Amino acid sequence: MKKNKLTISTNETLFRYNLVKGGIFSQAVFAVLLCLFSASFISCASTPSGSGRGALVQAEIDKDEGTDSEGNNISGAASGAAGVSADKNAGQSSEEKKEPFKLSEYHYSLLNISPEEYDKRTEGMSDEQKKFYAIKRTRYYDVIGEDLDYKVVVNDKEKEIIIQYEESDSDEDWHNNYLFWPWPLKLDKKVVWTSYGYAKIYKSAKNQPMDEFYSAVQAHPDYKVRIWGWSLGSAMAKITARHFIIRTKGKQDIDELTTFGDVKCWYNPFYSSKKHCIVIHEYVTPNDLISWCIPICRRDVKCKVGEKFSFKKSKYSEDYHTSYEKYDYSKWE
């Protein structure tokens, strides 16, 4: 089944409505309940952010026009991040320089946007900012099982295969987010420990996303392997990475595992996917309460971006969670 996330441009109010279905109160309660089970606390040293409070519909429109909800120019912040990244790479030889971020024609169709319009909207953004923008604006996903939204993209021009997962976008997703007690999940013949909710979602797909992704990788052995996810999708992305490592018996590395608004999903205390990932970034921002979850679990890498934690700002968690295209990634790129 395919899902169109955004049918008409004037219906932007629905674009991220389901993400915050329960409102900020629901998110805050979720974070507080989880924190009761953990003594861990997030240290909050980080870089500044350009995120602010505003209606989600207006934030989307303003983003494309280069202003925030108060009419301030935000394109400069993105340009500044890109400039820092460019300066950092200026002294590198041509052999050492990273390939610029590019989408395939198929990916543009998933965003329902032309390459020219995409370039215009992302002008001045760094590669990581563009990547999140692409994930956030993807409108068409394959949906399977308990509302697991994913898409496999084969980019022949850049020789890469991408599987990406969407954020929470339904009541069913939020219900599963709350089921955070430890649960075994069988990946092929090995068992990993994650939350009951995440295990339930991944198992409900009956391996279809993984099988589709793995088949594409086998068909293109010289292509790079990339796994992306946002929010709930970050957990699905990390489980997929672990599944891929198990299926390949650790003989093939993952070129990139990148997650935004990353949630912790592992109860396994010692295992890490890092040694099998050439690049691994799990991005969080302190005022995004969703990225605090699940405190009793662990993640492999914590890549902090955005502003320092503030109780006052954290009540706007939904805005911080949907604004990862505005943060400075120069520390990690």
JSON list of C-alpha atoms in Angstrom, two decimals, residues 106-184:
[
{"chain": "A", "resi": 106, "resn": "TYR", "atom": "CA", "xyz": [12.95, 8.93, -8.24]},
{"chain": "A", "resi": 107, "resn": "HIS", "atom": "CA", "xyz": [13.59, 10.64, -4.90]},
{"chain": "A", "resi": 108, "resn": "TYR", "atom": "CA", "xyz": [12.46, 13.96, -6.36]},
{"chain": "A", "resi": 109, "resn": "SER", "atom": "CA", "xyz": [9.23, 12.29, -7.41]},
{"chain": "A", "resi": 110, "resn": "LEU", "atom": "CA", "xyz": [8.71, 11.07, -3.83]},
{"chain": "A", "resi": 111, "resn": "LEU", "atom": "CA", "xyz": [9.01, 14.67, -2.70]},
{"chain": "A", "resi": 112, "resn": "ASN", "atom": "CA", "xyz": [6.70, 15.71, -5.55]},
{"chain": "A", "resi": 113, "resn": "ILE", "atom": "CA", "xyz": [9.17, 18.41, -6.47]},
{"chain": "A", "resi": 114, "resn": "SER", "atom": "CA", "xyz": [11.42, 19.23, -9.41]},
{"chain": "A", "resi": 115, "resn": "PRO", "atom": "CA", "xyz": [15.22, 19.20, -9.01]},
{"chain": "A", "resi": 116, "resn": "GLU", "atom": "CA", "xyz": [15.26, 22.93, -9.70]},
{"chain": "A", "resi": 117, "resn": "GLU", "atom": "CA", "xyz": [12.67, 23.66, -7.02]},
{"chain": "A", "resi": 118, "resn": "TYR", "atom": "CA", "xyz": [14.46, 21.39, -4.56]},
{"chain": "A", "resi": 119, "resn": "ASP", "atom": "CA", "xyz": [17.75, 23.21, -5.19]},
{"chain": "A", "resi": 120, "resn": "LYS", "atom": "CA", "xyz": [15.99, 26.54, -4.69]},
{"chain": "A", "resi": 121, "resn": "ARG", "atom": "CA", "xyz": [14.40, 25.48, -1.40]},
{"chain": "A", "resi": 122, "resn": "THR", "atom": "CA", "xyz": [17.60, 23.97, -0.01]},
{"chain": "A", "resi": 123, "resn": "GLU", "atom": "CA", "xyz": [19.98, 26.68, -1.23]},
{"chain": "A", "resi": 124, "resn": "GLY", "atom": "CA", "xyz": [22.58, 27.39, 1.45]},
{"chain": "A", "resi": 125, "resn": "MET", "atom": "CA", "xyz": [21.87, 24.19, 3.39]},
{"chain": "A", "resi": 126, "resn": "SER", "atom": "CA", "xyz": [24.59, 21.76, 4.35]},
{"chain": "A", "resi": 127, "resn": "ASP", "atom": "CA", "xyz": [24.42, 18.12, 3.25]},
{"chain": "A", "resi": 128, "resn": "GLU", "atom": "CA", "xyz": [22.89, 16.93, 6.53]},
{"chain": "A", "resi": 129, "resn": "GLN", "atom": "CA", "xyz": [20.30, 19.69, 6.44]},
{"chain": "A", "resi": 130, "resn": "LYS", "atom": "CA", "xyz": [19.35, 18.70, 2.89]},
{"chain": "A", "resi": 131, "resn": "LYS", "atom": "CA", "xyz": [19.16, 15.07, 3.91]},
{"chain": "A", "resi": 132, "resn": "PHE", "atom": "CA", "xyz": [16.70, 15.78, 6.70]},
{"chain": "A", "resi": 133, "resn": "TYR", "atom": "CA", "xyz": [14.69, 18.07, 4.45]},
{"chain": "A", "resi": 134, "resn": "ALA", "atom": "CA", "xyz": [14.39, 15.22, 1.94]},
{"chain": "A", "resi": 135, "resn": "ILE", "atom": "CA", "xyz": [13.23, 12.78, 4.63]},
{"chain": "A", "resi": 136, "resn": "LYS", "atom": "CA", "xyz": [10.79, 15.29, 6.09]},
{"chain": "A", "resi": 137, "resn": "ARG", "atom": "CA", "xyz": [9.27, 16.26, 2.75]},
{"chain": "A", "resi": 138, "resn": "THR", "atom": "CA", "xyz": [8.92, 12.74, 1.32]},
{"chain": "A", "resi": 139, "resn": "ARG", "atom": "CA", "xyz": [5.21, 12.36, 0.61]},
{"chain": "A", "resi": 140, "resn": "TYR", "atom": "CA", "xyz": [4.93, 8.80, -0.65]},
{"chain": "A", "resi": 141, "resn": "TYR", "atom": "CA", "xyz": [5.81, 5.82, 1.51]},
{"chain": "A", "resi": 142, "resn": "ASP", "atom": "CA", "xyz": [5.06, 2.13, 1.32]},
{"chain": "A", "resi": 143, "resn": "VAL", "atom": "CA", "xyz": [2.99, 1.19, 4.36]},
{"chain": "A", "resi": 144, "resn": "ILE", "atom": "CA", "xyz": [2.91, -2.29, 5.83]},
{"chain": "A", "resi": 145, "resn": "GLY", "atom": "CA", "xyz": [1.99, -4.06, 9.06]},
{"chain": "A", "resi": 146, "resn": "GLU", "atom": "CA", "xyz": [1.28, -1.80, 12.03]},
{"chain": "A", "resi": 147, "resn": "ASP", "atom": "CA", "xyz": [1.74, 1.42, 10.09]},
{"chain": "A", "resi": 148, "resn": "LEU", "atom": "CA", "xyz": [5.42, 0.92, 9.33]},
{"chain": "A", "resi": 149, "resn": "ASP", "atom": "CA", "xyz": [6.21, 3.54, 6.67]},
{"chain": "A", "resi": 150, "resn": "TYR", "atom": "CA", "xyz": [9.32, 2.97, 4.57]},
{"chain": "A", "resi": 151, "resn": "LYS", "atom": "CA", "xyz": [10.75, 3.48, 1.11]},
{"chain": "A", "resi": 152, "resn": "VAL", "atom": "CA", "xyz": [13.65, 1.84, -0.71]},
{"chain": "A", "resi": 153, "resn": "VAL", "atom": "CA", "xyz": [15.35, 4.08, -3.27]},
{"chain": "A", "resi": 154, "resn": "VAL", "atom": "CA", "xyz": [17.92, 2.87, -5.82]},
{"chain": "A", "resi": 155, "resn": "ASN", "atom": "CA", "xyz": [19.95, 5.84, -7.04]},
{"chain": "A", "resi": 156, "resn": "ASP", "atom": "CA", "xyz": [21.74, 4.62, -10.15]},
{"chain": "A", "resi": 157, "resn": "LYS", "atom": "CA", "xyz": [23.32, 8.00, -10.88]},
{"chain": "A", "resi": 158, "resn": "GLU", "atom": "CA", "xyz": [25.05, 8.22, -7.48]},
{"chain": "A", "resi": 159, "resn": "LYS", "atom": "CA", "xyz": [25.35, 4.42, -7.15]},
{"chain": "A", "resi": 160, "resn": "GLU", "atom": "CA", "xyz": [23.65, 4.13, -3.79]},
{"chain": "A", "resi": 161, "resn": "ILE", "atom": "CA", "xyz": [20.74, 2.27, -2.24]},
{"chain": "A", "resi": 162, "resn": "ILE", "atom": "CA", "xyz": [18.74, 4.00, 0.48]},
{"chain": "A", "resi": 163, "resn": "ILE", "atom": "CA", "xyz": [16.09, 2.72, 2.83]},
{"chain": "A", "resi": 164, "resn": "GLN", "atom": "CA", "xyz": [14.39, 5.44, 4.83]},
{"chain": "A", "resi": 165, "resn": "TYR", "atom": "CA", "xyz": [11.73, 5.32, 7.54]},
{"chain": "A", "resi": 166, "resn": "GLU", "atom": "CA", "xyz": [9.10, 7.90, 8.43]},
{"chain": "A", "resi": 167, "resn": "GLU", "atom": "CA", "xyz": [8.35, 9.42, 11.83]},
{"chain": "A", "resi": 168, "resn": "SER", "atom": "CA", "xyz": [5.28, 8.74, 14.01]},
{"chain": "A", "resi": 169, "resn": "ASP", "atom": "CA", "xyz": [2.28, 9.77, 11.95]},
{"chain": "A", "resi": 170, "resn": "SER", "atom": "CA", "xyz": [-0.72, 8.01, 13.50]},
{"chain": "A", "resi": 171, "resn": "ASP", "atom": "CA", "xyz": [-2.40, 7.08, 16.76]},
{"chain": "A", "resi": 172, "resn": "GLU", "atom": "CA", "xyz": [-1.16, 3.54, 16.22]},
{"chain": "A", "resi": 173, "resn": "ASP", "atom": "CA", "xyz": [2.43, 4.77, 16.09]},
{"chain": "A", "resi": 174, "resn": "TRP", "atom": "CA", "xyz": [2.03, 6.73, 19.31]},
{"chain": "A", "resi": 175, "resn": "HIS", "atom": "CA", "xyz": [0.45, 3.76, 21.05]},
{"chain": "A", "resi": 176, "resn": "ASN", "atom": "CA", "xyz": [3.47, 1.64, 20.13]},
{"chain": "A", "resi": 177, "resn": "ASN", "atom": "CA", "xyz": [5.84, 4.39, 21.28]},
{"chain": "A", "resi": 178, "resn": "TYR", "atom": "CA", "xyz": [4.40, 4.02, 24.79]},
{"chain": "A", "resi": 179, "resn": "LEU", "atom": "CA", "xyz": [5.11, 0.26, 24.92]},
{"chain": "A", "resi": 180, "resn": "PHE", "atom": "CA", "xyz": [8.69, 0.71, 26.08]},
{"chain": "A", "resi": 181, "resn": "TRP", "atom": "CA", "xyz": [9.38, -2.36, 28.26]},
{"chain": "A", "resi": 182, "resn": "PRO", "atom": "CA", "xyz": [12.10, -4.79, 27.10]},
{"chain": "A", "resi": 183, "resn": "TRP", "atom": "CA", "xyz": [11.14, -7.34, 24.45]},
{"chain": "A", "resi": 184, "resn": "PRO", "atom": "CA", "xyz": [13.06, -9.87, 22.34]}
]
